[in-house]
Coordinates of C-alpha atoms in Angstrom, one line a residue:
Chain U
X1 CA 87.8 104.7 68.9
X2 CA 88.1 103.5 72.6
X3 CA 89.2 100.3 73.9
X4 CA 86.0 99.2 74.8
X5 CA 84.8 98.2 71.3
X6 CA 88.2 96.7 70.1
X7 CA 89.3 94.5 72.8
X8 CA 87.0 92.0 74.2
X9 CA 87.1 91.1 78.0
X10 CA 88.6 88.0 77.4
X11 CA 91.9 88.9 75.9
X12 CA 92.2 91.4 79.9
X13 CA 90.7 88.0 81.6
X14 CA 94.0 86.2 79.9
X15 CA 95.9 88.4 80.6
X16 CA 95.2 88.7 84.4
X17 CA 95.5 84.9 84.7
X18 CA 99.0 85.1 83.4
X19 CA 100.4 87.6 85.5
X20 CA 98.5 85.9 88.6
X21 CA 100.0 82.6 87.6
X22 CA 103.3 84.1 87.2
X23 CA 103.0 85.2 90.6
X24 CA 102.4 82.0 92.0
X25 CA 105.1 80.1 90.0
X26 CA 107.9 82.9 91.3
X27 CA 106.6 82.2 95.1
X28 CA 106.7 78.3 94.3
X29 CA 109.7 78.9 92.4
X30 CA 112.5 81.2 94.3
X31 CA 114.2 80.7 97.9
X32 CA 114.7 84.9 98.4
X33 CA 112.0 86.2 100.4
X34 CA 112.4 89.8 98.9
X35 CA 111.8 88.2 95.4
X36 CA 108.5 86.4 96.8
X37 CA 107.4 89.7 98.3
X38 CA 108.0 90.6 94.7
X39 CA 105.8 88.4 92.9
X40 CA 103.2 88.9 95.8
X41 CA 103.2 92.5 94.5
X42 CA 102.6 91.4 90.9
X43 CA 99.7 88.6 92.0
X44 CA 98.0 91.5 93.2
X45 CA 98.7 94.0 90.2
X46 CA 96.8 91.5 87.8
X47 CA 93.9 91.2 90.4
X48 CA 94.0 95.4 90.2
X49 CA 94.0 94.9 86.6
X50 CA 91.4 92.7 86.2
X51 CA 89.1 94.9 88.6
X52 CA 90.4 97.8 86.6
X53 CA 89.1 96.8 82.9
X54 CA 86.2 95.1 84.7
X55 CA 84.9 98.3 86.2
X56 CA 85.4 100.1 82.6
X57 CA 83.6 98.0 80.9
X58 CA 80.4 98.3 83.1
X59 CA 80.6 102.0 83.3
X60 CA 80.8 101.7 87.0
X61 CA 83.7 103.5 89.3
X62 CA 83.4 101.5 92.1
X63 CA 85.7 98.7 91.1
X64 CA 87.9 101.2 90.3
X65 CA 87.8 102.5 94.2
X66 CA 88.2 99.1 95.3
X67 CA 91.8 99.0 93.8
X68 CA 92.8 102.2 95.5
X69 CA 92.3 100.1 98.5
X70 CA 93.9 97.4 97.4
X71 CA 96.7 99.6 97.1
X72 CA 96.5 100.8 99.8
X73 CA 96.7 97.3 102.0
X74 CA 99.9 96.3 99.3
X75 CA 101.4 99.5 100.5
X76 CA 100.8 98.3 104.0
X77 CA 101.5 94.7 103.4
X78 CA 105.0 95.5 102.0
X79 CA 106.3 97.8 104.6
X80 CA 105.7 95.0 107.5
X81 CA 106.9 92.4 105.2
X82 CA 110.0 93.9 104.3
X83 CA 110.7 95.1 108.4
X84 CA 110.1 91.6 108.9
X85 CA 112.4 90.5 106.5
X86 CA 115.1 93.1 107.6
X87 CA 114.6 92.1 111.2
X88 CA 115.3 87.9 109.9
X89 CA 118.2 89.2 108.1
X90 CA 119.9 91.0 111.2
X91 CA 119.5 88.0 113.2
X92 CA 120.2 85.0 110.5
X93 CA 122.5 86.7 107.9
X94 CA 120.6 85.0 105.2
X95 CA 116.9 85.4 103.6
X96 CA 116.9 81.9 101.8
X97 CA 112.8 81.2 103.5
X98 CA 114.2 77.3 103.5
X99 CA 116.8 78.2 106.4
X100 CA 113.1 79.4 108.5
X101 CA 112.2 76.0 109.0
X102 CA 111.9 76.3 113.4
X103 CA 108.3 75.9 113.2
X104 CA 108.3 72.8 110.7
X105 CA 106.8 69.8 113.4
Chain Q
X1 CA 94.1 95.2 64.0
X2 CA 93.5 98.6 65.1
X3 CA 96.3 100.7 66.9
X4 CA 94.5 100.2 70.0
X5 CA 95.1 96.1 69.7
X6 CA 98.3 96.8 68.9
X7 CA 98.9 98.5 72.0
X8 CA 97.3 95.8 74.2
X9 CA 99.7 93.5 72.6
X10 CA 102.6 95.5 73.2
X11 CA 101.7 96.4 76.6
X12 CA 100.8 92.6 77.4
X13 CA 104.0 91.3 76.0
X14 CA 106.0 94.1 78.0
X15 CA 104.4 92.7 81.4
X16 CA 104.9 89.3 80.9
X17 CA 108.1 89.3 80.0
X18 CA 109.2 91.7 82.3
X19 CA 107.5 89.4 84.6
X20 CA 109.0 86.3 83.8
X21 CA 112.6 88.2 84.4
X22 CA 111.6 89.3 87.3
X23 CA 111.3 86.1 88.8
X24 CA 113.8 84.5 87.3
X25 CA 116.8 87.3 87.2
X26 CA 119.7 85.9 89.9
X27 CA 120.7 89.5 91.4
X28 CA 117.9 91.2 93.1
X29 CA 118.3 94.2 91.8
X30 CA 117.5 93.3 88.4
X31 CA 114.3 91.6 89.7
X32 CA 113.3 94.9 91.2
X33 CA 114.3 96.6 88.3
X34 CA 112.5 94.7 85.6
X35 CA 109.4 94.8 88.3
X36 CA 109.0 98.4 87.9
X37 CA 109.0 98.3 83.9
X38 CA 106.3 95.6 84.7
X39 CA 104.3 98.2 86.4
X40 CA 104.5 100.7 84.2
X41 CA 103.6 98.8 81.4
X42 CA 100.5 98.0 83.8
X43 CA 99.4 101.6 84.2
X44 CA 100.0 101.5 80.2
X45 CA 97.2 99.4 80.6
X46 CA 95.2 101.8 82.7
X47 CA 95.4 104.4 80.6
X48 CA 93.9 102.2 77.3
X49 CA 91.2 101.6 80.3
X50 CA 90.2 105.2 80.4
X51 CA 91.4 104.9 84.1
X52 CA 93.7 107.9 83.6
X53 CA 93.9 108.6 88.0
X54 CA 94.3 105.0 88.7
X55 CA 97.5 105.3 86.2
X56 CA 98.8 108.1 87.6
X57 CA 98.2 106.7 91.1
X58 CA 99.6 103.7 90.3
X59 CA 103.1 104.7 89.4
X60 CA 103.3 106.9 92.1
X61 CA 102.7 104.4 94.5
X62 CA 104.2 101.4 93.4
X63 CA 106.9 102.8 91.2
X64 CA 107.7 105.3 93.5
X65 CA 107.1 104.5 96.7
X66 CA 106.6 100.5 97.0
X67 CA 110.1 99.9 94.0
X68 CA 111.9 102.6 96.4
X69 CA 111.3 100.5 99.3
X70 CA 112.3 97.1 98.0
X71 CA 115.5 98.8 96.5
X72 CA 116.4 100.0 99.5
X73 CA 116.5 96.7 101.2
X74 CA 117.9 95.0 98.8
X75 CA 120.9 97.5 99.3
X76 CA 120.8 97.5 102.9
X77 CA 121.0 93.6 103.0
X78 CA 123.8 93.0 101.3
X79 CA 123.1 89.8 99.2
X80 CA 126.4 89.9 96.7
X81 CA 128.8 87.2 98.7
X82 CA 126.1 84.5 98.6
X83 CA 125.3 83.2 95.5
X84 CA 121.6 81.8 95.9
X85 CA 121.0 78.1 95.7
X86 CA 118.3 76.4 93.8
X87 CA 115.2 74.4 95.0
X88 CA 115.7 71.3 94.1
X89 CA 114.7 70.0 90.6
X90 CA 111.4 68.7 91.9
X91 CA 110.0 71.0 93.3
X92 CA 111.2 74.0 90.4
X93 CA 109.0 71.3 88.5
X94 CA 106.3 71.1 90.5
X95 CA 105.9 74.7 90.7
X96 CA 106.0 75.3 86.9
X97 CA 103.1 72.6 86.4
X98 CA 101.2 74.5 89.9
X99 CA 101.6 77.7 88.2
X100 CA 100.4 76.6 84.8
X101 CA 97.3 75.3 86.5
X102 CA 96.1 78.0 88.6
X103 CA 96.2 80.1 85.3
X104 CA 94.3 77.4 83.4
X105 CA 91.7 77.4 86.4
X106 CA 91.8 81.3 86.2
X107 CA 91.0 81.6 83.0
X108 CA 88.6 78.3 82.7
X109 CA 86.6 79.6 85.5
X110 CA 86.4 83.6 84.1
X111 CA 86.2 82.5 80.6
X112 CA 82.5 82.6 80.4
X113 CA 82.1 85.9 82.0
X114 CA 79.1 88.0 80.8
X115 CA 78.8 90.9 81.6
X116 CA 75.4 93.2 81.1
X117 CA 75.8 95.0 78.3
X118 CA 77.7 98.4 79.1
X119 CA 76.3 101.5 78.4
X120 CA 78.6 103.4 76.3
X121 CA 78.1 106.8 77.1
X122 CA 79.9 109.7 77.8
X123 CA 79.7 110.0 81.4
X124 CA 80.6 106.0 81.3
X125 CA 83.9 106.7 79.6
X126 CA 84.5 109.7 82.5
X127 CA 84.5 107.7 85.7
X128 CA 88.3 107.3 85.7
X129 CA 88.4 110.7 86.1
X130 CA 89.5 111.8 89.6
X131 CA 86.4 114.0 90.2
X132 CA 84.5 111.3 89.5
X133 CA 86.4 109.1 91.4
X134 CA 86.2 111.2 94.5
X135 CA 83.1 111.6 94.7
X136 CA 82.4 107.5 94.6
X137 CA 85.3 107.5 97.4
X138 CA 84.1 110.0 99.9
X139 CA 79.9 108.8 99.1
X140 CA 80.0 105.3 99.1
X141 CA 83.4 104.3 100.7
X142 CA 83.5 106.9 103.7
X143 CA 83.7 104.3 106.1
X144 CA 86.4 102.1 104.4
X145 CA 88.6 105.3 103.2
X146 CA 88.6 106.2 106.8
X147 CA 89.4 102.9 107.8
X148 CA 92.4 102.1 105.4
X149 CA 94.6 105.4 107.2
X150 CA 94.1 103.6 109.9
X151 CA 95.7 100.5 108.3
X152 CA 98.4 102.5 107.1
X153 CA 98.9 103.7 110.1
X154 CA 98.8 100.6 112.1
X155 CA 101.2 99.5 109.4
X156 CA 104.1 102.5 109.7
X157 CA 104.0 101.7 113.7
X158 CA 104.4 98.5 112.9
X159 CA 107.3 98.6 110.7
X160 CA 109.1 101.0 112.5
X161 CA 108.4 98.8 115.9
X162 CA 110.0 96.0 113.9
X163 CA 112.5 97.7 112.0
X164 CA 114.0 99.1 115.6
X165 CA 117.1 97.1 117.0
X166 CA 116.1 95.6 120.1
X167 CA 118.1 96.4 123.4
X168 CA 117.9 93.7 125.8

């Protein structure tokens, strides 16, 4: 028995939508950068997901490819974000993202 | 339900939860912590995808190398004397409701996904395989494989251009 013929795409569709929306609450929701860099990493674990169990359930590898890349630009993403972050830290003491408010007009 | 629901179930329970204390655990650590059980139980659900090399890649990157990363700047930064404040009760509630409707737009837009009927044979249920795999990578993404070291590349210089203390 596989998991194709048990679970319908739906019930991975749901699932994606939760974890994205999750992401987006935490990044709405928190003041600590590293915990937004968090839940950027888990917005784009449900969109890996979702490309994962699509590309199974068409029989076709290449969505599967596409999150290796994916994975490849979070890898990327989070090493500049966290220098970033290290770099505001060293020069403000603090990484509350409502102290970075120099460029509000 | 079969054993195979079952473990969807468990596997989606595990990641949302695990989710939902990452984001809202006060100490950093924890959040990092409960993060990584969230992405293994995500490469749980790989491995119910028949995407066996995109599980094992998976932990390997993000459990080992991304979780290592964000551990080690949480230690480096040292976030212990300064308890975090709050947003203020507004906008917590704004983001709950922004949240909940981005995932009720996410799943009201994919709801009515078709998709063709798949063909259930057995070279269908092999392409997580890594042969199969490679040979999509290096065939059809030649071009964009080549073009992501670059990326990663760009991105090391980067960080270790920005991670340098600057002598003025």
């Amino acid at each position: 028995m596989n998991s194709l013929q048990v679970i319908p795409i739906d019930w991975y569709i749901i699932l994606s939508a939760v974890l994205f929306g999750m992401g987006v609450l935490g990044v709405l929701f928190r003041r600590n950068a590293l915990i937004i860099l968090m839940c950027v990493e888990l917005m784009l674990n449900a969109v890996n997901l979702l490309l994962a169990a699509f590309s199974t359930y068409l029989g076709d590898a290449k969505g599967q490819v596409f999150v290796f890349f994916i994975m490849a630009v979070a890898a990327a993403e989070v090493a500049v974000g966290l220098a970033i972050l290290v770099t505001i830290y060293r020069n403000t003491r603090t990484t509350d993202i409502d102290f970075l408010n120099k460029l509000k007009g | 339900m079969t054993v195979t629901q079952i473990l969807f179930v468990v596997l989606s329970l595990m990641a949302v939860l695990s989710g939902l204390f990452t984001i809202f655990s006060k100490n950093p650590v924890f959040s990092a912590l409960w993060l990584i059980v969230a992405f293994f139980a995500i490469a749980g659900h790989y491995i119910l995808l028949n995407a066996q090399f995109l599980a094992v890649v998976h932990i390997i990157v993000y459990a080992g190398a991304i979780m290592v990363l964000f551990l080690y700047v949480v230690f480096m930064i040292n976030l212990n004397k300064e308890t975090e404040p709050n947003k203020p009760a507004w906008v917590r509630i704004a983001a709950v409701i922004s949240g909940g409707m981005m995932m009720l737009t996410l799943v009201a837009a994919l709801k009515g996904a078709s998709l063709v009927p798949q063909n259930k044979s057995a070279e269908a249920l092999n392409i997580g395989l890594a042969s199969n795999l490679g040979k999509v990578l290096f065939n059809d993404f030649l071009v964009p494989f080549e073009l992501s070291s670059v990326l990663l590349l760009a991105a090391m210089v980067g960080a270790v251009m920005l991670g340098k203390r600057q002598i003025h």
